[in-house]
N, CA, C and O atoms as a MOPAC input file, in Angstrom:
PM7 MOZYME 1SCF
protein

 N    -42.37900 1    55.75500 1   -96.07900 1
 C    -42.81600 1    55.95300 1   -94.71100 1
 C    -41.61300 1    55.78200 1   -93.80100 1
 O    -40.99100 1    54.72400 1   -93.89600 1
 N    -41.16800 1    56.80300 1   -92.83000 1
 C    -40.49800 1    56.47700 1   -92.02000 1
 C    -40.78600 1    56.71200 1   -90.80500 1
 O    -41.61500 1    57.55200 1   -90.45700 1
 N    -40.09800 1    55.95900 1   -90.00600 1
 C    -40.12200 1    55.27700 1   -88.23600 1
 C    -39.06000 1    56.43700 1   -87.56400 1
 O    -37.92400 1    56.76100 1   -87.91100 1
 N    -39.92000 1    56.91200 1   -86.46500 1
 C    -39.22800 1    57.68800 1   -85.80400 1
 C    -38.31000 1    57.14000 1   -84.85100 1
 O    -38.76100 1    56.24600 1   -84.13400 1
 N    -36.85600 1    57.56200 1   -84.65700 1
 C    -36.24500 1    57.06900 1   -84.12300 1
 C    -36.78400 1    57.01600 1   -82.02200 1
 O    -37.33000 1    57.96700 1   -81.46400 1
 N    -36.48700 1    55.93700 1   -81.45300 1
 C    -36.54400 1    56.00000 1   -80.28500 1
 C    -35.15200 1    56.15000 1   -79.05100 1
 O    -34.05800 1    55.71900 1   -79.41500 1
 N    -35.21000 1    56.43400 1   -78.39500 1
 C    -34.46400 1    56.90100 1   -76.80500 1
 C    -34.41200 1    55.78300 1   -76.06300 1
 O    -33.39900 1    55.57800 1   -75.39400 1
 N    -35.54900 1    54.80900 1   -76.04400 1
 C    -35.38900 1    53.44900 1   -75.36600 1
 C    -34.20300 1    52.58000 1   -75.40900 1
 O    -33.75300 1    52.27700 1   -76.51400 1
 N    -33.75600 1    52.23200 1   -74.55400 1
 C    -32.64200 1    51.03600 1   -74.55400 1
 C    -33.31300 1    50.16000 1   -73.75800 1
 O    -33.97300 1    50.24400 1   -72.72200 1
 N    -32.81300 1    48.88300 1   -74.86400 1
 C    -33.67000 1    47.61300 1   -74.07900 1
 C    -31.93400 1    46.91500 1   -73.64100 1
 O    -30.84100 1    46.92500 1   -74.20700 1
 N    -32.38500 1    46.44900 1   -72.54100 1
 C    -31.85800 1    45.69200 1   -71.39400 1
 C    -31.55000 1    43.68600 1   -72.08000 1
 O    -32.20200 1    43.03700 1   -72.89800 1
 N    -30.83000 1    43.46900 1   -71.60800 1
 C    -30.89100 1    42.04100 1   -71.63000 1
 C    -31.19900 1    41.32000 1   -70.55900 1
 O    -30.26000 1    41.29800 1   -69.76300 1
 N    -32.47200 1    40.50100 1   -70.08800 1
 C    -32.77000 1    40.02300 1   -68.91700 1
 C    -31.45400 1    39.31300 1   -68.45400 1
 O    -30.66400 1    38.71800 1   -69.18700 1
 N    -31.37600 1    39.47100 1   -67.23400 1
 C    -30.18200 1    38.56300 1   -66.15100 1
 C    -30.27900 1    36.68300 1   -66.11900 1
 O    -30.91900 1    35.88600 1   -65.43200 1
 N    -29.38300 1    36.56200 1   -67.13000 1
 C    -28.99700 1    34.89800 1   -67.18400 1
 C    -29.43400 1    34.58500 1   -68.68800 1
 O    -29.14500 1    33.53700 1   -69.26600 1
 N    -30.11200 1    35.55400 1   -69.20100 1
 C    -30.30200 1    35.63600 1   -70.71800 1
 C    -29.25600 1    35.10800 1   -71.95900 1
 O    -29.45100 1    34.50400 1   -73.01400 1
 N    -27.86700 1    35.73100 1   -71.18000 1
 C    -26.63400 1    35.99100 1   -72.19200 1
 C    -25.82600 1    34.28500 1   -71.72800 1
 O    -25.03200 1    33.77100 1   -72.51500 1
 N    -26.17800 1    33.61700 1   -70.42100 1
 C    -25.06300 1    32.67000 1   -69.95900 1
 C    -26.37500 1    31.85300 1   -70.69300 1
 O    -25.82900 1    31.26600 1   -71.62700 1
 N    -27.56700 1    31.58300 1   -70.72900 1
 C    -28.51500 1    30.70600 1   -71.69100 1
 C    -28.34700 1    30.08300 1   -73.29300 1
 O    -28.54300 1    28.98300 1   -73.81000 1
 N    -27.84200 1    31.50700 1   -73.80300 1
 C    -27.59400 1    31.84900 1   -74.57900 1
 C    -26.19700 1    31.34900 1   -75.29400 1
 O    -26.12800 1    30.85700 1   -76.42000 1
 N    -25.02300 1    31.59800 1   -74.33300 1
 C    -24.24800 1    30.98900 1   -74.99600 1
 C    -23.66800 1    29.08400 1   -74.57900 1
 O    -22.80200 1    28.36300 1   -75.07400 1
 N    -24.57900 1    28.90500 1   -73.56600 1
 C    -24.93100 1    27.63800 1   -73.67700 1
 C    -25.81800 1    26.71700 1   -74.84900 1
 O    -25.81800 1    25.52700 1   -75.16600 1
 N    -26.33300 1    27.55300 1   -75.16100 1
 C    -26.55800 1    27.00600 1   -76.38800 1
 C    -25.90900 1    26.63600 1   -77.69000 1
 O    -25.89000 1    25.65700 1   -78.43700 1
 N    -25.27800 1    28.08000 1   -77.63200 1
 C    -24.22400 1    28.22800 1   -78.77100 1
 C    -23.25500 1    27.38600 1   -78.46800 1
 O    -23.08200 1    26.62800 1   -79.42200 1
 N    -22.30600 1    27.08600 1   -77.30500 1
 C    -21.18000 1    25.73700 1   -77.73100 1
 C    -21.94900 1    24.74300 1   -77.69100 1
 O    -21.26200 1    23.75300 1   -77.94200 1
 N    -23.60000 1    24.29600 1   -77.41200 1
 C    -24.08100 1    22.81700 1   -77.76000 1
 C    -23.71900 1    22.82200 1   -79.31400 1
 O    -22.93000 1    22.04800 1   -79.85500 1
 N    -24.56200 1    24.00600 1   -80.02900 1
 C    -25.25500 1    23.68400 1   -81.14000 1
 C    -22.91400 1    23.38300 1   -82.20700 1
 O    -22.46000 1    22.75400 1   -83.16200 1
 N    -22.42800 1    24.22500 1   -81.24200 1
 C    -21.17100 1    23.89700 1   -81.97400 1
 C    -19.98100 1    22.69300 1   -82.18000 1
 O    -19.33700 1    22.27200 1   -83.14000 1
 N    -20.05300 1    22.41800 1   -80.88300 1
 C    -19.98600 1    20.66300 1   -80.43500 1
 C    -20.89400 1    19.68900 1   -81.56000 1
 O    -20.35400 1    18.95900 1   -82.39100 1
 N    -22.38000 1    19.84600 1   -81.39600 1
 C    -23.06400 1    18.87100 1   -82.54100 1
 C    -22.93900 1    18.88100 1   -83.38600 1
 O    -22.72200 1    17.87400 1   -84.06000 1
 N    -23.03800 1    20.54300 1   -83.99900 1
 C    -23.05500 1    20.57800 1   -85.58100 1
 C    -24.66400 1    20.20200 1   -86.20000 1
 O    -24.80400 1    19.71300 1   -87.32100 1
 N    -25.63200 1    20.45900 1   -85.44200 1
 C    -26.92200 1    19.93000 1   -85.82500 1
 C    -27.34700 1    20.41900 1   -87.24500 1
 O    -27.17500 1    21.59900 1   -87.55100 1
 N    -27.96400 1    19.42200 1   -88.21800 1
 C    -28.27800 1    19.84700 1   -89.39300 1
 C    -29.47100 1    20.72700 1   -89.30100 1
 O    -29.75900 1    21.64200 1   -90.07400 1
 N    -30.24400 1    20.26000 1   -88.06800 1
 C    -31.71300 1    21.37300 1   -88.04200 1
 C    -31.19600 1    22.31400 1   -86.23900 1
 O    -31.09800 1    21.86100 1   -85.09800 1
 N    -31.01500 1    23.52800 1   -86.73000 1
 C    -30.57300 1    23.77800 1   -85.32400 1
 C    -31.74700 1    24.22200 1   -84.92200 1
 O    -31.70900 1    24.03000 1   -83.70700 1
 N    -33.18100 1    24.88900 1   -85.28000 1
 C    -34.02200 1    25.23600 1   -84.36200 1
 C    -34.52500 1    23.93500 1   -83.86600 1
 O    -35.13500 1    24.13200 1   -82.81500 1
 N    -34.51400 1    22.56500 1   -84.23000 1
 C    -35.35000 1    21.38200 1   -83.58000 1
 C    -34.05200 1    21.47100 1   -82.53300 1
 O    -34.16000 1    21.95600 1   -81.40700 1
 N    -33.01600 1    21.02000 1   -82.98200 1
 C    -32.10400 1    21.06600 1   -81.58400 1
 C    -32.20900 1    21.70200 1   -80.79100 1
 O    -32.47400 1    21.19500 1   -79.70100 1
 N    -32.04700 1    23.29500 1   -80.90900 1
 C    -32.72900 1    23.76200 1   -79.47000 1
 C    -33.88800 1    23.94800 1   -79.23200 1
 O    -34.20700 1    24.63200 1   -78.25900 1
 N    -34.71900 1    23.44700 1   -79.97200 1
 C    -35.72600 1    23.28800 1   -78.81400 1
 C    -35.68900 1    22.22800 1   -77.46800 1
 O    -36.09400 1    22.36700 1   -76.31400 1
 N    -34.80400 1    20.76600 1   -78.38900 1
 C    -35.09100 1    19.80400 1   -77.52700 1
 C    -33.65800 1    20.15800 1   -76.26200 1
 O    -33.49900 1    19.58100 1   -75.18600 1
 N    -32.82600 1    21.22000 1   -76.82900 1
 C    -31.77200 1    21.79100 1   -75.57300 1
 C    -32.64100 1    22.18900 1   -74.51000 1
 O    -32.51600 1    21.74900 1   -73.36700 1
 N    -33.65100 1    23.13400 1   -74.90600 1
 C    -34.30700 1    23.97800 1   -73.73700 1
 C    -35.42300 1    23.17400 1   -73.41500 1
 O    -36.21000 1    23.57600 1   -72.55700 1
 N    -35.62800 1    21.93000 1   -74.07200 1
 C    -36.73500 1    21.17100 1   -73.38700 1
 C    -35.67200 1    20.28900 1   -72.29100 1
 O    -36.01800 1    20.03900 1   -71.13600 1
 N    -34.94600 1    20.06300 1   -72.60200 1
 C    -33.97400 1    19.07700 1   -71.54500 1
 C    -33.66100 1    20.24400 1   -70.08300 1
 O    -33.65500 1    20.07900 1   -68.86300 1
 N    -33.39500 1    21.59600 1   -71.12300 1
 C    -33.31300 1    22.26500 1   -69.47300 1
 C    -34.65500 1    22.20000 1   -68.60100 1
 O    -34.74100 1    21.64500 1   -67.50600 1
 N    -35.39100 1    22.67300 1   -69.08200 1
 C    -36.48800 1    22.72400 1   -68.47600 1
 C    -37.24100 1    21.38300 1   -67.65400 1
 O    -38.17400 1    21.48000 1   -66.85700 1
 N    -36.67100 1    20.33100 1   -68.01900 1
 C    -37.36400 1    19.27100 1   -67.61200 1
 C    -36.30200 1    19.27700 1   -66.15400 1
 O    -36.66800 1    19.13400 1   -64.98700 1
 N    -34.93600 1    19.48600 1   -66.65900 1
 C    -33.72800 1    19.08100 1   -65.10700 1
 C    -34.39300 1    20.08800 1   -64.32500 1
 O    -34.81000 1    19.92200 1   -63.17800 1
 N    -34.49400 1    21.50600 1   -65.24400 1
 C    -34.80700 1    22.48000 1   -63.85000 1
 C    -36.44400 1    22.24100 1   -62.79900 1
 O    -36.58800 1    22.50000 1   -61.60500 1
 N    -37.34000 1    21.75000 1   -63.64600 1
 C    -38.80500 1    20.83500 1   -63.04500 1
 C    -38.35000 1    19.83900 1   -62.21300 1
 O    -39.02700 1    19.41200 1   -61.27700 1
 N    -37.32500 1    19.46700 1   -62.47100 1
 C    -36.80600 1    17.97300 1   -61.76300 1
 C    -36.11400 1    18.44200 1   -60.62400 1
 O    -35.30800 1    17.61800 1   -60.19200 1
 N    -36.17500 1    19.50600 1   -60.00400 1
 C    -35.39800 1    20.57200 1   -59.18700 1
 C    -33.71100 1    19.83400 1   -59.33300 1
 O    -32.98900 1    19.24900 1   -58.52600 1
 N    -33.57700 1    20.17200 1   -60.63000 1
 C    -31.66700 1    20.39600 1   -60.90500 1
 C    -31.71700 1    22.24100 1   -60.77800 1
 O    -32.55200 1    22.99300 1   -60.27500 1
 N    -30.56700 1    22.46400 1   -61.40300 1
 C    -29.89900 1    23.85200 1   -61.15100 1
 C    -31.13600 1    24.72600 1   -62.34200 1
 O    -31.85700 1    24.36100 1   -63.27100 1
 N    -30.87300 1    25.84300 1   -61.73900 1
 C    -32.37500 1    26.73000 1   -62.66400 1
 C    -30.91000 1    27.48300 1   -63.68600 1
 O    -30.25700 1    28.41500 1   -63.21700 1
 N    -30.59500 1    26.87500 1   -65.09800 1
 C    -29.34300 1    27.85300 1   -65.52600 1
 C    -29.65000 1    29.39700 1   -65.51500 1
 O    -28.60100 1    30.03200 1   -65.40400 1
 N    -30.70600 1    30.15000 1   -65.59200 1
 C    -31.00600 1    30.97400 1   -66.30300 1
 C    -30.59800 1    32.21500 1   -64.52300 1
 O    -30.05500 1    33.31600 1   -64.43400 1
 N    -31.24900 1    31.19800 1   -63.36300 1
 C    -31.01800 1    31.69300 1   -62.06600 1
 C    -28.97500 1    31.61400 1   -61.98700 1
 O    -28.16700 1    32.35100 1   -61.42100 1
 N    -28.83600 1    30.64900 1   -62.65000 1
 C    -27.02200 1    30.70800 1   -62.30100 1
 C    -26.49000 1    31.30700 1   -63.40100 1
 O    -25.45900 1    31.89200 1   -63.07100 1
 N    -26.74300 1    31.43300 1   -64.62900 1
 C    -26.54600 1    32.68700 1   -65.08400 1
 C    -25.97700 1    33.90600 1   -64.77900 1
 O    -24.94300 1    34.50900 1   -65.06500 1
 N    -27.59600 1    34.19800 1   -63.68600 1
 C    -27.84000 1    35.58900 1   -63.41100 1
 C    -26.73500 1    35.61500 1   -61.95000 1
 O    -26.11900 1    36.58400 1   -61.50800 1
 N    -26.74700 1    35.03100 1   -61.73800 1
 C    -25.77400 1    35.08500 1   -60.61500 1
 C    -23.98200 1    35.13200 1   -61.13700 1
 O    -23.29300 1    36.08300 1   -60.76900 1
 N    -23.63100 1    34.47800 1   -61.64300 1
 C    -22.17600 1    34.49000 1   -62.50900 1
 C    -22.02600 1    36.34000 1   -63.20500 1
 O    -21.12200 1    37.15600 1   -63.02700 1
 N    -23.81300 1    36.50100 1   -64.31200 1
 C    -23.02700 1    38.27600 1   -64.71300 1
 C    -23.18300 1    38.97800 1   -63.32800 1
 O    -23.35500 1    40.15500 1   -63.64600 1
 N    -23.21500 1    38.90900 1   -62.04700 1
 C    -23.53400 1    39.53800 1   -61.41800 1
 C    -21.87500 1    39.77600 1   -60.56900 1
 O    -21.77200 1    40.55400 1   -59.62100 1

């Protein structure tokens, strides 16, 4: 069975890629033996500063590829 090719190009949401590689020098700095528990508890720590009205990274991100 084959899949027809598509024309679509998907996009990378804005602050996606600076999220992203914030993660990547945590997880490289630690060296975590379980890296999906680590980031989760990365993006639970963001999420709690950004609730805590700290900086929204994903908003400064999008502002830096811009």
């Amino acid at each position: 069975m084959s899949i027809a090719a598509s024309n679509t190009s998907m996009r990378v949401p804005a602050g996606f890629r600076n999220l992203l590689e914030g993660l990547a020098r945590e997880v490289l700095r630690e060296q975590p033996t379980d890296v999906v528990a680590f980031a989760a508890q990365y993006f639970q720590k963001l999420l709690e500063s950004r609730e805590a009205g700290g900086i929204d990274p994903v908003a400064w991100g999008a502002m830096l590829e811009d």
